[in-house]
XYZ file of C-alpha atoms in Angstrom:
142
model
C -6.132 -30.633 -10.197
C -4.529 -27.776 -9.673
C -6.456 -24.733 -8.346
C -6.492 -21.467 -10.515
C -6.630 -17.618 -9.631
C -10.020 -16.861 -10.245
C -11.627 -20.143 -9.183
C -13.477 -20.381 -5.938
C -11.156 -21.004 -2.919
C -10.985 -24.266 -2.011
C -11.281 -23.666 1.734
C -15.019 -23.105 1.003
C -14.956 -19.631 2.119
C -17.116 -18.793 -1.494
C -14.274 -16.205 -2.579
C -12.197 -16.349 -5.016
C -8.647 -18.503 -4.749
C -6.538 -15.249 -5.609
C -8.082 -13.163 -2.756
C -8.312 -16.102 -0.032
C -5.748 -18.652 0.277
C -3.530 -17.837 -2.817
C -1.303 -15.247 -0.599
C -1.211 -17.603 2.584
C 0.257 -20.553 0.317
C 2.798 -18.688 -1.059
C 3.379 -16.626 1.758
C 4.437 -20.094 3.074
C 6.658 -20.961 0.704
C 10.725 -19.482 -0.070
C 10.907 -18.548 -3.730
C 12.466 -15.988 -6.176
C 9.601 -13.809 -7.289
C 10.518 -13.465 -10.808
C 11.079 -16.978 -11.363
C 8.010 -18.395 -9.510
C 5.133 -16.063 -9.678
C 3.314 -16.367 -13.299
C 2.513 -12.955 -15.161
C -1.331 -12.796 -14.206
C 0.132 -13.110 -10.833
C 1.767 -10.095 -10.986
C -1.426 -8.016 -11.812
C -2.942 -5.705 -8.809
C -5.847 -7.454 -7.065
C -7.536 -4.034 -5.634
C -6.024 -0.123 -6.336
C -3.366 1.570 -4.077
C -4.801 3.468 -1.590
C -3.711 6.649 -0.818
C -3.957 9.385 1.569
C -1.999 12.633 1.267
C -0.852 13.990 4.904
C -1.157 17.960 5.544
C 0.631 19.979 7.797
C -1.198 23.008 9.984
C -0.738 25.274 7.191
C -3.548 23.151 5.368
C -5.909 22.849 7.654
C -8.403 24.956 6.825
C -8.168 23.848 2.640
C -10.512 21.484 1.085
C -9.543 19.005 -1.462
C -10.515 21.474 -4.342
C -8.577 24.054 -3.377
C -5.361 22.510 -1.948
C -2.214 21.717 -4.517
C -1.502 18.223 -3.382
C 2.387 18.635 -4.566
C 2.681 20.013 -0.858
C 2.056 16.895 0.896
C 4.062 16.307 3.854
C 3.636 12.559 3.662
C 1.540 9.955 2.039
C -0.069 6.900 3.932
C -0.419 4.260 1.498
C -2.039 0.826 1.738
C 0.363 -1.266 -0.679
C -1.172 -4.125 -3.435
C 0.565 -6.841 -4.950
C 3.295 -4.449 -7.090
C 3.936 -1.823 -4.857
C 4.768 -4.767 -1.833
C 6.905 -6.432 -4.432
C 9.028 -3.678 -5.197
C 9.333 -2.216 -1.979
C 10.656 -6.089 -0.830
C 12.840 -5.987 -3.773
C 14.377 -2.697 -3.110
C 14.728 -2.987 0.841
C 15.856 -6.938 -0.117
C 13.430 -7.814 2.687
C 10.378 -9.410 3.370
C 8.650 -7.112 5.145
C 5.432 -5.606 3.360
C 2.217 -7.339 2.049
C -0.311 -6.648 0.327
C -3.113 -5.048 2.221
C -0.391 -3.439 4.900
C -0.166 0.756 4.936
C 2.982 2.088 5.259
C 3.957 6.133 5.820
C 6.371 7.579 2.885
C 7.663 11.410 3.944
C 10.548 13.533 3.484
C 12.701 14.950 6.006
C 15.615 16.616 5.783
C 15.553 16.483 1.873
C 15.471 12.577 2.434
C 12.394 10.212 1.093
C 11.728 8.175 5.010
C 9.651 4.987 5.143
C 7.731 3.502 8.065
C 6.485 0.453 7.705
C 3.645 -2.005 8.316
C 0.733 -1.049 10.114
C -2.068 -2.966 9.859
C -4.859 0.041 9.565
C -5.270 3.407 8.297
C -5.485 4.762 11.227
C -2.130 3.454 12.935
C -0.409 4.671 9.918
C -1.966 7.725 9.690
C -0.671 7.756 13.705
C 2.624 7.800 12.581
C 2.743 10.020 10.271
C 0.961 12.769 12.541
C 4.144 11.914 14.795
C 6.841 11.838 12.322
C 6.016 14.208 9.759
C 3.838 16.724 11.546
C 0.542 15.988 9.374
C -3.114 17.055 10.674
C -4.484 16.594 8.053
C -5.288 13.392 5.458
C -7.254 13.639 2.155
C -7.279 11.757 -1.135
C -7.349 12.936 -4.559
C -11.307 14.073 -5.504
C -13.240 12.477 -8.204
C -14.509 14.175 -10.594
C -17.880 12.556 -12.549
């Protein structure tokens, strides 16, 4: 019997299939995304995560008060659809879901760094790269 997203993981770890062992078996496996992967496959398993990368300038602003069109760079931790399309358009490999990657502009040109495996060692190069000092998310308002 074949094992389904949302049943518990066969490897007794007591998640569920789609967050434990679903990524390392295909991971495993050479296919064509569009032709293998089922719809409910394609659905996000957790939110993007992003964090919005301030230069000196914006140092002294809180998330209230700043306009967060002036980013200097994002640091983003990709899901399921933002890894798939960044493959796709690099035709490459290279991201998963659950890496951060650094998206800036320089020189009037979008720049990508790719694949850290924490926050903090994207957030690293983006300090280095794009000059941020500064990282802060969108607020939520209740």
């Amino acid at each position: 019997m074949k094992t389904k997203r949302n049943d518990q993981c066969p490897c007794g770890s007591g998640k569920k299939f789609k967050k434990c062992c679903l990524l390392m078996n295909q991971k495993s496996q050479t296919f064509d995304v569009k032709q293998t992967l089922e719809p409910e496959f394609l659905e996000d398993d957790f939110e993007v995560t992003v964090y919005h990368g301030f230069t000196k300038e914006y140092e002294s602003h809180t998330p209230f008060d700043i306009d967060f069109d002036n980013a200097c760079c994002h640091v983003i931790k990709a899901n399921q659809s933002v890894a798939l399309e960044h493959n796709k358009m690099l035709d490459f490999d290279m991201l998963k879901p659950g890496d951060w990657f650094v998206m800036g502009k320089q020189d009037g040109q979008v720049k990508f760094s790719f694949k850290y495996k924490s926050a903090e060692a994207a957030m690293d190069i983006a300090k280095e790269k794009f000059n941020a000092v500064k990282f802060l998310s969108l607020p939520e308002f209740i």
